[in-house]
mmCIF file of C-alpha atoms in Angstrom:
data_model
loop_
_atom_site.group_PDB
_atom_site.id
_atom_site.type_symbol
_atom_site.label_atom_id
_atom_site.label_comp_id
_atom_site.label_asym_id
_atom_site.label_seq_id
_atom_site.Cartn_x
_atom_site.Cartn_y
_atom_site.Cartn_z
ATOM 1 C CA MET S 22 87.873 87.330 86.567
ATOM 2 C CA ILE S 23 87.855 84.495 89.085
ATOM 3 C CA THR S 24 86.915 85.155 92.703
ATOM 4 C CA VAL S 25 87.567 82.698 95.499
ATOM 5 C CA ASN S 26 85.873 83.128 98.872
ATOM 6 C CA ILE S 27 87.687 81.309 101.653
ATOM 7 C CA ARG S 28 86.210 81.090 105.135
ATOM 8 C CA TYR S 29 88.838 80.399 107.784
ATOM 9 C CA THR S 30 87.421 79.132 111.074
ATOM 10 C CA GLY S 31 89.310 78.517 114.296
ATOM 11 C CA VAL S 32 88.884 78.877 118.040
ATOM 12 C CA ASN S 33 89.785 81.518 120.615
ATOM 13 C CA GLY S 34 90.328 84.227 118.013
ATOM 14 C CA SER S 35 92.805 82.226 115.919
ATOM 15 C CA ALA S 36 91.220 83.130 112.568
ATOM 16 C CA ARG S 37 91.494 86.846 113.292
ATOM 17 C CA ALA S 38 95.047 86.391 114.591
ATOM 18 C CA PHE S 39 95.922 84.571 111.335
ATOM 19 C CA ALA S 40 94.563 87.445 109.222
ATOM 20 C CA GLY S 41 96.421 89.940 111.389
ATOM 21 C CA GLU S 42 99.703 88.100 110.951
ATOM 22 C CA MET S 43 99.126 87.809 107.203
ATOM 23 C CA ILE S 44 98.733 91.596 107.050
ATOM 24 C CA ASP S 45 101.455 92.539 109.555
ATOM 25 C CA SER S 46 104.055 90.222 107.995
ATOM 26 C CA GLY S 47 103.671 91.865 104.580
ATOM 27 C CA THR S 48 102.341 88.678 102.985
ATOM 28 C CA VAL S 49 99.062 90.329 101.999
ATOM 29 C CA ALA S 50 100.883 93.261 100.406
ATOM 30 C CA ALA S 51 103.101 90.845 98.462
ATOM 31 C CA ILE S 52 100.080 88.884 97.216
ATOM 32 C CA ARG S 53 98.338 92.080 96.149
ATOM 33 C CA ALA S 54 101.452 92.980 94.135
ATOM 34 C CA GLU S 55 101.421 89.681 92.235
ATOM 35 C CA GLU S 56 100.680 89.812 88.519
ATOM 36 C CA GLY S 57 96.955 89.288 87.942
ATOM 37 C CA ASN S 58 95.768 89.881 91.510
ATOM 38 C CA ILE S 59 92.693 92.105 91.579
ATOM 39 C CA ARG S 60 91.569 91.807 95.195
ATOM 40 C CA TYR S 61 92.822 90.214 98.400
ATOM 41 C CA GLU S 62 90.791 91.359 101.417
ATOM 42 C CA TYR S 63 89.777 89.925 104.778
ATOM 43 C CA TYR S 64 86.358 90.498 106.348
ATOM 44 C CA ALA S 65 84.945 89.526 109.739
ATOM 45 C CA PRO S 66 81.317 88.337 109.999
ATOM 46 C CA LEU S 67 79.424 90.323 112.634
ATOM 47 C CA ASP S 68 77.759 87.215 114.056
ATOM 48 C CA ASP S 69 80.737 84.809 114.063
ATOM 49 C CA PRO S 70 83.865 85.965 115.910
ATOM 50 C CA GLU S 71 85.695 82.710 115.072
ATOM 51 C CA THR S 72 85.567 83.109 111.269
ATOM 52 C CA ILE S 73 87.376 85.335 108.797
ATOM 53 C CA LEU S 74 86.324 85.619 105.151
ATOM 54 C CA LEU S 75 88.962 86.144 102.475
ATOM 55 C CA ILE S 76 87.781 87.509 99.135
ATOM 56 C CA ASP S 77 90.529 86.749 96.639
ATOM 57 C CA SER S 78 90.085 87.797 92.976
ATOM 58 C CA TRP S 79 92.385 87.096 90.035
ATOM 59 C CA ARG S 80 92.478 88.066 86.367
ATOM 60 C CA ASP S 81 92.374 84.436 85.190
ATOM 61 C CA GLN S 82 93.343 80.856 86.039
ATOM 62 C CA SER S 83 96.956 81.337 84.956
ATOM 63 C CA ALA S 84 97.355 84.115 87.560
ATOM 64 C CA ILE S 85 95.940 81.805 90.244
ATOM 65 C CA ASP S 86 98.252 78.997 89.128
ATOM 66 C CA ALA S 87 101.277 81.320 89.368
ATOM 67 C CA HIS S 88 100.176 82.398 92.856
ATOM 68 C CA HIS S 89 99.749 78.770 93.944
ATOM 69 C CA ALA S 90 103.268 78.001 92.671
ATOM 70 C CA SER S 91 104.795 80.970 94.522
ATOM 71 C CA PRO S 92 106.763 80.700 97.794
ATOM 72 C CA MET S 93 103.969 82.651 99.514
ATOM 73 C CA MET S 94 101.818 79.534 99.490
ATOM 74 C CA GLN S 95 104.286 77.894 101.895
ATOM 75 C CA THR S 96 103.979 80.902 104.204
ATOM 76 C CA ILE S 97 100.174 80.777 104.044
ATOM 77 C CA ALA S 98 100.095 76.998 104.647
ATOM 78 C CA ALA S 99 102.425 77.335 107.650
ATOM 79 C CA LEU S 100 100.236 80.049 109.166
ATOM 80 C CA ARG S 101 97.095 77.965 108.608
ATOM 81 C CA GLU S 102 98.756 75.157 110.538
ATOM 82 C CA LYS S 103 100.061 77.502 113.244
ATOM 83 C CA TYR S 104 96.540 78.775 113.916
ATOM 84 C CA ASP S 105 94.874 75.361 113.315
ATOM 85 C CA LEU S 106 92.345 76.772 110.869
ATOM 86 C CA HIS S 107 89.672 74.909 108.946
ATOM 87 C CA MET S 108 88.499 76.180 105.581
ATOM 88 C CA THR S 109 85.539 76.226 103.246
ATOM 89 C CA VAL S 110 86.027 77.466 99.702
ATOM 90 C CA GLU S 111 83.651 78.854 97.075
ATOM 91 C CA ARG S 112 84.795 79.781 93.573
ATOM 92 C CA TYR S 113 83.043 82.171 91.188
ATOM 93 C CA VAL S 114 83.772 83.046 87.578
ATOM 94 C CA SER S 115 82.540 86.491 86.565
ATOM 95 C CA ALA S 116 79.917 86.653 83.849
ATOM 96 C CA GLU S 117 79.552 89.485 81.408
ATOM 97 C CA GLU S 118 77.839 92.456 82.998
ATOM 98 C CA ASP S 119 74.084 92.381 82.744
ATOM 99 C CA ALA S 120 72.694 95.905 82.343
ATOM 100 C CA SER S 121 69.288 94.723 83.590
ATOM 101 C CA ASP S 122 70.699 94.609 87.133
ATOM 102 C CA GLU S 123 71.639 98.292 87.078
ATOM 103 C CA ARG S 124 68.216 99.379 88.307
ATOM 104 C CA PHE S 125 68.773 97.458 91.561
ATOM 105 C CA ILE S 126 72.177 98.980 92.342
ATOM 106 C CA ARG S 127 72.330 102.181 94.346
ATOM 107 C CA LYS S 128 75.547 104.084 93.622
#
């Protein structure tokens, strides 16, 4: 699994408005329905009202490549421009589960 964390930052609530339009327009639902999508969720940091965090997880690189080639990327790019957002991106590749961490996880 590959997880990409994208922080969208704007001004005057634009990052939250962007996330709202992504959800309300059905774009998020369409992305979640794409082959290989595992997670596509927005979060708002408690101490930064001008930033939205997207956690975006995919089965593998080929699923990400297909998503990037889809028409939805044009929609996303247009909305980023509309709301004048700036981005930082972090990418993580999942490692095999390590049972030694289980003792630290409260379920």
